Each structure stands twice: as C-alpha cells, then as structure tokens.
Short mmCIF file of C-alpha atoms and ligand atoms in Angstrom, two decimals:
data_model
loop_
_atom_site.label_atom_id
_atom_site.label_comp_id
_atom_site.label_asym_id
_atom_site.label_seq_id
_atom_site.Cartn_x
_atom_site.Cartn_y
_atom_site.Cartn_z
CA UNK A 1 9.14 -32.37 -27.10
CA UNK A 2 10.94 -29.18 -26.60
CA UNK A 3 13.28 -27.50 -28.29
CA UNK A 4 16.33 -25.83 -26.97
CA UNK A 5 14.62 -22.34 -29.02
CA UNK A 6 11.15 -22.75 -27.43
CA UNK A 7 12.66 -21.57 -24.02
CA UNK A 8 13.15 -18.78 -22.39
CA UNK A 9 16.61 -19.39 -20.44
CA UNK A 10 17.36 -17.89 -17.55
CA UNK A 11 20.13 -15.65 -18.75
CA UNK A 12 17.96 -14.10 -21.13
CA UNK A 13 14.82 -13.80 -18.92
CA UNK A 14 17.21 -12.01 -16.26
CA UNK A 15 18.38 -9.65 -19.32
CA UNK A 16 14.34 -8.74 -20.28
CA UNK A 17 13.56 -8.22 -16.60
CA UNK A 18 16.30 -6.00 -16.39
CA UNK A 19 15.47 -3.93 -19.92
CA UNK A 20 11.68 -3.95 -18.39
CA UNK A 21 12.85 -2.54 -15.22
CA UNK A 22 15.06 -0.07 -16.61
CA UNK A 23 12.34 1.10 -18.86
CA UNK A 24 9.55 1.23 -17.15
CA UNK A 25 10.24 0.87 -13.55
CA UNK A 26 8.28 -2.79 -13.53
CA UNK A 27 9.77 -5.14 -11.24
CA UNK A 28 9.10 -8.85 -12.64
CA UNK A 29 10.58 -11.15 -9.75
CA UNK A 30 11.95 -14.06 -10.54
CA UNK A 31 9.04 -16.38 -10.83
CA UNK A 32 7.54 -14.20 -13.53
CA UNK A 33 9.51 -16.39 -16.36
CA UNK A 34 6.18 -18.26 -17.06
CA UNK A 35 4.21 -14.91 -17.70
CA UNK A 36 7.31 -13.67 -19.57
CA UNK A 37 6.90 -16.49 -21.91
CA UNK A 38 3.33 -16.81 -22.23
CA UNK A 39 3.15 -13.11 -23.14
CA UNK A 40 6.03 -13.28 -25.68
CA UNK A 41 5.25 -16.76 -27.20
CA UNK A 42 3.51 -15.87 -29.96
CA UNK A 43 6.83 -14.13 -31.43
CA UNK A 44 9.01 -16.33 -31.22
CA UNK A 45 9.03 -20.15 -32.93
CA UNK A 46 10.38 -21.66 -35.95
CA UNK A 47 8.28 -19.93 -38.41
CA UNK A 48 7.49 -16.64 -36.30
CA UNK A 49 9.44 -13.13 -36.14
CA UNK A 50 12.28 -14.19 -34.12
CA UNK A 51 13.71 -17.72 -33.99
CA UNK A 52 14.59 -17.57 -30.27
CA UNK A 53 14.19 -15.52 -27.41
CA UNK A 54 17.63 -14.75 -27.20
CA UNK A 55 16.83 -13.18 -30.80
CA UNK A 56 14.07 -10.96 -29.48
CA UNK A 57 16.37 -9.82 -26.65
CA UNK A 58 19.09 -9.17 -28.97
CA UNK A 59 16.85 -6.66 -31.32
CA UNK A 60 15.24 -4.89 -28.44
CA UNK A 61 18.85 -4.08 -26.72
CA UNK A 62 19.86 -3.04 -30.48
CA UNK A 63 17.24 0.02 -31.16
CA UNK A 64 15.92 0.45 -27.15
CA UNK A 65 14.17 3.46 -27.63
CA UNK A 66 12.15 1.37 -31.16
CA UNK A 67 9.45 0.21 -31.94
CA UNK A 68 10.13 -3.38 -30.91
CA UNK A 69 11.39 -2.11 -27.65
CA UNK A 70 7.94 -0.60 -27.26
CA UNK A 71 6.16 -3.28 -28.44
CA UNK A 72 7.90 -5.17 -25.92
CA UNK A 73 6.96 -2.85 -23.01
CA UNK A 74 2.74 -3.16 -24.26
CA UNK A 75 3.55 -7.48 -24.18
CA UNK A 76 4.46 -7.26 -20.48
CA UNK A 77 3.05 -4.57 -19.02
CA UNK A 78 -0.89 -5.48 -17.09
CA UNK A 79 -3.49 -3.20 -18.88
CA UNK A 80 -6.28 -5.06 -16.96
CA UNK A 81 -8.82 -2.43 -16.57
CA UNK A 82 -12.89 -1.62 -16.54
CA UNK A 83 -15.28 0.97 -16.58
CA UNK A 84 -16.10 2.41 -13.18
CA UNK A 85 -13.66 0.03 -11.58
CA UNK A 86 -13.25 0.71 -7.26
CA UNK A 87 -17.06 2.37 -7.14
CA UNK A 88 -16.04 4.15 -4.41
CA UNK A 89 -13.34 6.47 -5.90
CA UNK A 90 -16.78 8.11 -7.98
CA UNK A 91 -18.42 8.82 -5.84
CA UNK A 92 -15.53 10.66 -4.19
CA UNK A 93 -14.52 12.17 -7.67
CA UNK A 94 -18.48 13.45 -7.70
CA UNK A 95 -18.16 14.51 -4.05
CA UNK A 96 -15.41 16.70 -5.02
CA UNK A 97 -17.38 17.98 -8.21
CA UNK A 98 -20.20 18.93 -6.32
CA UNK A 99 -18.12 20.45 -3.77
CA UNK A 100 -15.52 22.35 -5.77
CA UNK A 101 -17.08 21.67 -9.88
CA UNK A 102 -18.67 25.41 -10.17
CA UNK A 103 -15.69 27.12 -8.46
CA UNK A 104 -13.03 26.62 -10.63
CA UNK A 105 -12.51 27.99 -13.66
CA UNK A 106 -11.12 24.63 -14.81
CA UNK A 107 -10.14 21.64 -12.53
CA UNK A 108 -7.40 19.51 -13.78
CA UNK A 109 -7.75 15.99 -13.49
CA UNK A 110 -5.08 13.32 -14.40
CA UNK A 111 -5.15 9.71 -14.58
CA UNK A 112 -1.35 8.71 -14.81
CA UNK A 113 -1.42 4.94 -16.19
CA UNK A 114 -4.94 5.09 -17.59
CA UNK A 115 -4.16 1.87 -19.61
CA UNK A 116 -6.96 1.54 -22.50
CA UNK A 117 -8.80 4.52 -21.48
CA UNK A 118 -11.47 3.01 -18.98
CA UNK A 119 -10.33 5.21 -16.36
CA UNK A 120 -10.54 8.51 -17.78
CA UNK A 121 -13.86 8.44 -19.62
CA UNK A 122 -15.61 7.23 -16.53
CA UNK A 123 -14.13 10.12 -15.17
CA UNK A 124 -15.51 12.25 -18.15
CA UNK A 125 -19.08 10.46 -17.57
CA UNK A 126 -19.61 11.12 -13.75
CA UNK A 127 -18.36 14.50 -14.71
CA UNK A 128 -21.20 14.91 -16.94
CA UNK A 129 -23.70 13.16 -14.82
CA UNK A 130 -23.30 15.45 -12.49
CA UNK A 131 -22.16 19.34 -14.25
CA UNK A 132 -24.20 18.38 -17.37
CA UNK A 133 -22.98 21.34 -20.17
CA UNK A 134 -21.09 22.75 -17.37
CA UNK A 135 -18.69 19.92 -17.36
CA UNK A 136 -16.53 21.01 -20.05
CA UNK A 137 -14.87 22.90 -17.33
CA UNK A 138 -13.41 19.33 -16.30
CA UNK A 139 -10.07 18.40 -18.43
CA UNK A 140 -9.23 14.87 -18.45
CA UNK A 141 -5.26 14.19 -19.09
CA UNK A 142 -5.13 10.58 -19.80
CA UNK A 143 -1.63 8.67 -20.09
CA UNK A 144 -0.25 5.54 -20.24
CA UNK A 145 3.48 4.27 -21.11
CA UNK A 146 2.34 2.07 -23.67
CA UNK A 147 1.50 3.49 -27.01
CA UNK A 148 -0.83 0.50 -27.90
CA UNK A 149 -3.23 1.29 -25.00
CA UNK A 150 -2.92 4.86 -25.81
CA UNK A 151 -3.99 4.15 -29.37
CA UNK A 152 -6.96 2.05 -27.90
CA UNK A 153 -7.89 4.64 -25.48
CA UNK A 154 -8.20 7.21 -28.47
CA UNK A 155 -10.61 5.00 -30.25
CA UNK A 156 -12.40 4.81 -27.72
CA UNK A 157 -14.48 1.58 -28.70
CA UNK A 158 -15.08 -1.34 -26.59
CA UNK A 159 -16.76 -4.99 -26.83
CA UNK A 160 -19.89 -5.26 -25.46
CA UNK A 161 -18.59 -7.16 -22.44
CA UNK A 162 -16.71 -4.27 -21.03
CA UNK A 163 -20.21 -2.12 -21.35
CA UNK A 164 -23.11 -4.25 -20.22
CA UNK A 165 -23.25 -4.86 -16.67
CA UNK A 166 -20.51 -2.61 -15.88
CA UNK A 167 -23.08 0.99 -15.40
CA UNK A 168 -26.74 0.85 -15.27
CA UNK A 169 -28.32 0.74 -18.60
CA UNK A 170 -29.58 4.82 -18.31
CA UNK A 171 -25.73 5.57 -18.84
CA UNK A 172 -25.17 3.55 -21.86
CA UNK A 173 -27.36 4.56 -23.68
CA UNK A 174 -26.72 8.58 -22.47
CA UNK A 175 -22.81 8.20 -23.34
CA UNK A 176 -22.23 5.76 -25.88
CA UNK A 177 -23.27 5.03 -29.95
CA UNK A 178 -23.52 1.28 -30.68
CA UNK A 179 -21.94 0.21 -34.17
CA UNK A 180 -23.91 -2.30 -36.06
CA UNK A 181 -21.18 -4.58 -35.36
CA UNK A 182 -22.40 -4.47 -31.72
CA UNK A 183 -19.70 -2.26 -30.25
CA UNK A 184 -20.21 0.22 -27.96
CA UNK A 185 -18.36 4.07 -28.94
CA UNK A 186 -18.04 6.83 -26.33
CA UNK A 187 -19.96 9.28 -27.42
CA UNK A 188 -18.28 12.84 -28.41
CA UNK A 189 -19.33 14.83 -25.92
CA UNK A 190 -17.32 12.35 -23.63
CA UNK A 191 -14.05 12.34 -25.33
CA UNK A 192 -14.25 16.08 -25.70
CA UNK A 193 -13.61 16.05 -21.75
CA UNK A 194 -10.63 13.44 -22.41
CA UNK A 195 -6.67 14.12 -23.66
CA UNK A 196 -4.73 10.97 -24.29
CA UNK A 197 -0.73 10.96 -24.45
CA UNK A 198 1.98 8.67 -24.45
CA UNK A 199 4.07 9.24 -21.43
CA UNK A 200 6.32 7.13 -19.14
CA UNK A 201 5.65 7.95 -15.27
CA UNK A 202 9.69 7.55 -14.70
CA UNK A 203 10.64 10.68 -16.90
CA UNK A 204 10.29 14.13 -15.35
CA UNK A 205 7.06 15.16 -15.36
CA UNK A 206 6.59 18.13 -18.47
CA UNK A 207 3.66 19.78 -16.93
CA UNK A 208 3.18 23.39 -16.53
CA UNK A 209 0.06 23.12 -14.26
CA UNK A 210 -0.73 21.54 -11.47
CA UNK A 211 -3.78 18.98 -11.22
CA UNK A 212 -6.62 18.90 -8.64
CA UNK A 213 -7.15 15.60 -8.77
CA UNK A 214 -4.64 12.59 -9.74
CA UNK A 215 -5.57 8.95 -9.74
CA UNK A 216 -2.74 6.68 -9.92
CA UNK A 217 -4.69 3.21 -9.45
CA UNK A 218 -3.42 -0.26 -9.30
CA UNK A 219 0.21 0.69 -10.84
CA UNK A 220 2.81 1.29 -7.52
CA UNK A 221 1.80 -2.17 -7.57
CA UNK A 222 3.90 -3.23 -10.54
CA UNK A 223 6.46 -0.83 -9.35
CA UNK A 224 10.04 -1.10 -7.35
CA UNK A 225 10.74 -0.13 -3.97
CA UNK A 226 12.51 2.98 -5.59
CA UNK A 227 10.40 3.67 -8.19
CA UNK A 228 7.35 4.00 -5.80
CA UNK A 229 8.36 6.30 -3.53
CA UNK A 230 10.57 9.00 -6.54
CA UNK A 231 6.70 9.02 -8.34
CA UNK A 232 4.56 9.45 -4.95
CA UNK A 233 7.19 12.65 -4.58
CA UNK A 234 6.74 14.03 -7.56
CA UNK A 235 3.03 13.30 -7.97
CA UNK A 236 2.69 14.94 -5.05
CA UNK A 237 4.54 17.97 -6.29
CA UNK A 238 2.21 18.44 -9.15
CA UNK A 239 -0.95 18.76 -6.67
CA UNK A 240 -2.44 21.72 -6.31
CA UNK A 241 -2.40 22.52 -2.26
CA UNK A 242 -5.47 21.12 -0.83
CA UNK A 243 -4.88 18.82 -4.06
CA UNK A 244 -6.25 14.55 -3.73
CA UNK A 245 -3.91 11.45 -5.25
CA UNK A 246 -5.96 8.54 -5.65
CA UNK A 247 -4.31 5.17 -5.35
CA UNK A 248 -5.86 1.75 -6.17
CA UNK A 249 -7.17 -0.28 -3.45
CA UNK A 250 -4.33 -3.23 -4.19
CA UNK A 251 -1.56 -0.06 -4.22
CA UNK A 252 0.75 0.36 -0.88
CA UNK A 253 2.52 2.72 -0.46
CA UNK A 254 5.12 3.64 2.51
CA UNK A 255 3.21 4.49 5.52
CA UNK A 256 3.02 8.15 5.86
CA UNK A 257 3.20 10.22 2.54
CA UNK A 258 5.40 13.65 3.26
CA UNK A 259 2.93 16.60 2.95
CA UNK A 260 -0.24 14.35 2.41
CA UNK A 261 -2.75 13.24 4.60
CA UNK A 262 -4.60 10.00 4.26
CA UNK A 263 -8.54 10.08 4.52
CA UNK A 264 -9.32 6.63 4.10
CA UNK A 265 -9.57 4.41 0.96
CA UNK A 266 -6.30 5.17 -0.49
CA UNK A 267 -7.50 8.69 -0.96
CA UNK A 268 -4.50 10.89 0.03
CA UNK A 269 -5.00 14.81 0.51
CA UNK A 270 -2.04 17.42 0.15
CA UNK A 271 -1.08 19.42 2.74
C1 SAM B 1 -3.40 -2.47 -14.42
S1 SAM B 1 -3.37 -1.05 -15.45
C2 SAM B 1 -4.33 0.09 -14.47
C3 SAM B 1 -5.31 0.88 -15.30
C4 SAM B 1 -6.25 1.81 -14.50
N1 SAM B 1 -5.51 2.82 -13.79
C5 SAM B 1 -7.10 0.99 -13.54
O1 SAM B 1 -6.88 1.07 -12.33
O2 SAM B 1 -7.99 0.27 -14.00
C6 SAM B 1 -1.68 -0.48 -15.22
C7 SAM B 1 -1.19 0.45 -16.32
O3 SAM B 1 0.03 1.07 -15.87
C8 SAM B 1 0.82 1.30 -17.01
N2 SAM B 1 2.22 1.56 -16.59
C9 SAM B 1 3.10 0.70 -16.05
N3 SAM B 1 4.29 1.29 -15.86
C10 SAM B 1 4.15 2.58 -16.28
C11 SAM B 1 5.04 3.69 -16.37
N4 SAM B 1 6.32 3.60 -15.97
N5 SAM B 1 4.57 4.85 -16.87
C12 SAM B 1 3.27 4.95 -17.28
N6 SAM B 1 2.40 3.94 -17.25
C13 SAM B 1 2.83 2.76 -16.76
C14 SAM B 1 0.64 0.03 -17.82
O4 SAM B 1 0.99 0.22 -19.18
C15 SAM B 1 -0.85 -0.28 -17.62
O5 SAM B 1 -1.64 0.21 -18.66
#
C-alpha cells in the first residue's frame, strides 16, 4: 500500500527539477520522476529525515546555498565514472605530452566535472608513464560541483573493483599502495600532480591562466540547450591558442564550435 507521503507528486518533482536546473544547469525531463525518487528515497519516510518530499523541497528552497541544498545536488547529479575511461582520449593526452611535455615550462591541464577523481589521476598516471620525474611539470586542476565527489576525489581510495581490470597490472602496482583492508590508494607521487576544488561550471570561471588541455567528458550531456553552448564559449576562452577541449564520446555539442576545429573523436582544437 502506498501512502499519500511515499510519493513524489508532480508539483513538487516540477519544483526539484527546477531548483536542480537552476543550480546546476541539469535538465531532468519529465520522465526522470522515477530516478528523482529512487535517488531521494532513502530520506524521506515515516521514520527518516523528512516526512515527505514536499518537506525536503521545502528545506532546500529555505537555505539554497546549504548544506542540504548541496547534498541535494550530490543525490541527483550522475558521478558514474572509471579509471582510464574512452582509451582513446590517452593516448591523445600522451600524444600531446610527447609532442609538447618538455617544452613548456608547465602545461595546464583541467578536467571540469572530474566527478570522484578517476579522471584526473589517470591523467596524472599517463603523465608519469610517459615524463617520469619530469612530469611534475604537468598540473592537474580537478573540479566537480559536488562537494561529496570532491571529498572522494581527495582521498583518493577506491574498491578493488574500480582497480583490477581497469589498467594492466604493471600500473597498479607502479601507482597505487593497497590497504590491508584490500583498497587500492593512489600513490603520492600521483596526487602531487592533482588539485581538487569545488566549483560549479555555471559560475564565471575564476581562473587567471589559461589551460592547454581541458576535458569536459560525458557532462554537456546532462546539460540544457543553453547551458551547453554559454560553457563551450567560455571553455573555449580559457584555452590557450592552439589549446584542445576534450568532450566525451556520448557529449554533442552544436555542430561547428566558433574558433575551434574538430579533429575527430570529440577532440576539438582552438583556433
Ligand atoms: C558522469 S560524471 C563524468 C565524470 C568524468 N568526467 C568521466 O567522464 O568519467 C558527470 C559529473 O559532472 C558533474 N557536474 C554536473 N553539473 C555540473 C556543474 N554545473 N558544474 C560542475 N560539475 C558538474 C557531476 O557532479 C558529475 O560528477
């Protein structure tokens, strides 16, 4: 049986969307309300921190900038992720080492929604695979709008299942420490490649350089109409000239990027 608390009506699905949206830039169409409720369940019940969804809404539109507002945003944002994920964007990130890695005092590197972290420190490792000591010269910006993943991604420990079978065995063992509870810890010389901050793509970016590299993977995806095409402008603003944005294979974006050209694979070059 259910009770008129154990659903999420459609007024006050519409009103999360819309705070989600607002937030983050996330557009949940309308056939999201299962996900929405799945994600959220385990907060709201009889005996749980809110009696009804309506509740929830109710606190998050009270303190939106708090921390149950950003609790909120970690629930229902994807943070899917995994080491080495889309191959094919290493080997062009060690293609562009190889090529530019030595002439640079430093090359900048940013991955914009780097969720728990996966992202950047297989950055940091192909880096190292391929400068050794010299990669220090690499700095890794990591960020992610969720504070939760952030905090995750500065740990920096993962179950074994996100470690075996996803890089050959020669790399484990180089780049992480196993705990005796089985986990797997990038190692420090990895992290000391990697910074990881907070930081919402929809607020102006705050940087006073301008990356090499930027790999924005599988988020325009999530993203509005709008949204997509104010970031790809100012992502491609913080490029260095001759500068490469790297989307995910599942990301589209409008056809023809002003002032970047598109060499295949998502892999857009600026101008
Ligand atoms: C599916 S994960 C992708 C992780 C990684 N880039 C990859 O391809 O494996 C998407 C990430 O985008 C983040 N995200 C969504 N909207 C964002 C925003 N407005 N600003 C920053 N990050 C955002 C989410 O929190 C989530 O961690």
């Amino acid at each position: 049986v259910t009770n008129d608390q154990d659903l999420l009506t459609e007024d006050v699905f519409n009103n999360l969307r819309r705070f989600f949206f607002m937030k983050t830039g996330n557009s949940l169409s309308e056939k999201k309300r299962y996900l929405v409720l799945y994600r959220l369940a385990h907060l709201v019940g009889p005996d749980k921190e809110y009696k009804t969804y309506r509740d929830l809404c109710q606190r998050v539109h009270s303190d939106p900038d708090g921390p149950e507002a950003e609790r909120l945003i970690t629930l229902l944002t994807t943070h899917f992720s995994y080491f080495f994920r889309e191959p094919d964007h290493f080997d062009f990130f060690r293609e562009v080492l190889s090529r530019y890695g030595s002439r640079f005092h430093e090359l900048r590197v940013w991955s914009a929604a780097c969720s728990t972290g996966e992202e950047p420190y297989s950055l940091a490792i192909t880096a190292l695979d391929c400068l050794g000591a010299e990669a220090i010269r690499i700095k890794i910006l990591g960020t992610d709008v969720s504070s939760e993943a952030i905090d995750k991604a500065r740990k920096g420990i993962y179950n074994e299942s996100a470690i075996e079978g996803k890089m050959e065995t020669g790399r484990i063992h180089r780049w992480f420490d196993r705990d005796q509870a089985g986990k797997y810890r990038v190692k420090p010389e990895v992290r000391a490649l990697v910074r990881l901050k907070e930081f919402n793509l929809l607020e102006p970016f705050p940087f006073n350089k301008r990356f090499h590299v930027i790999f924005l993977r599988n988020v325009l995806y999530y993203l509005g109409q709008d949204a997509r095409a104010d970031l790809m402008k100012k992502l491609t603003a913080s490029l260095v000239d001759g500068g490469y944005l790297v989307l995910g294979h599942m990301d589209t974006v409008p056809v023809g990027v002003p002032g970047m050209s598109n060499r295949g694979g998502n892999i857009f070059k600026k101008l």
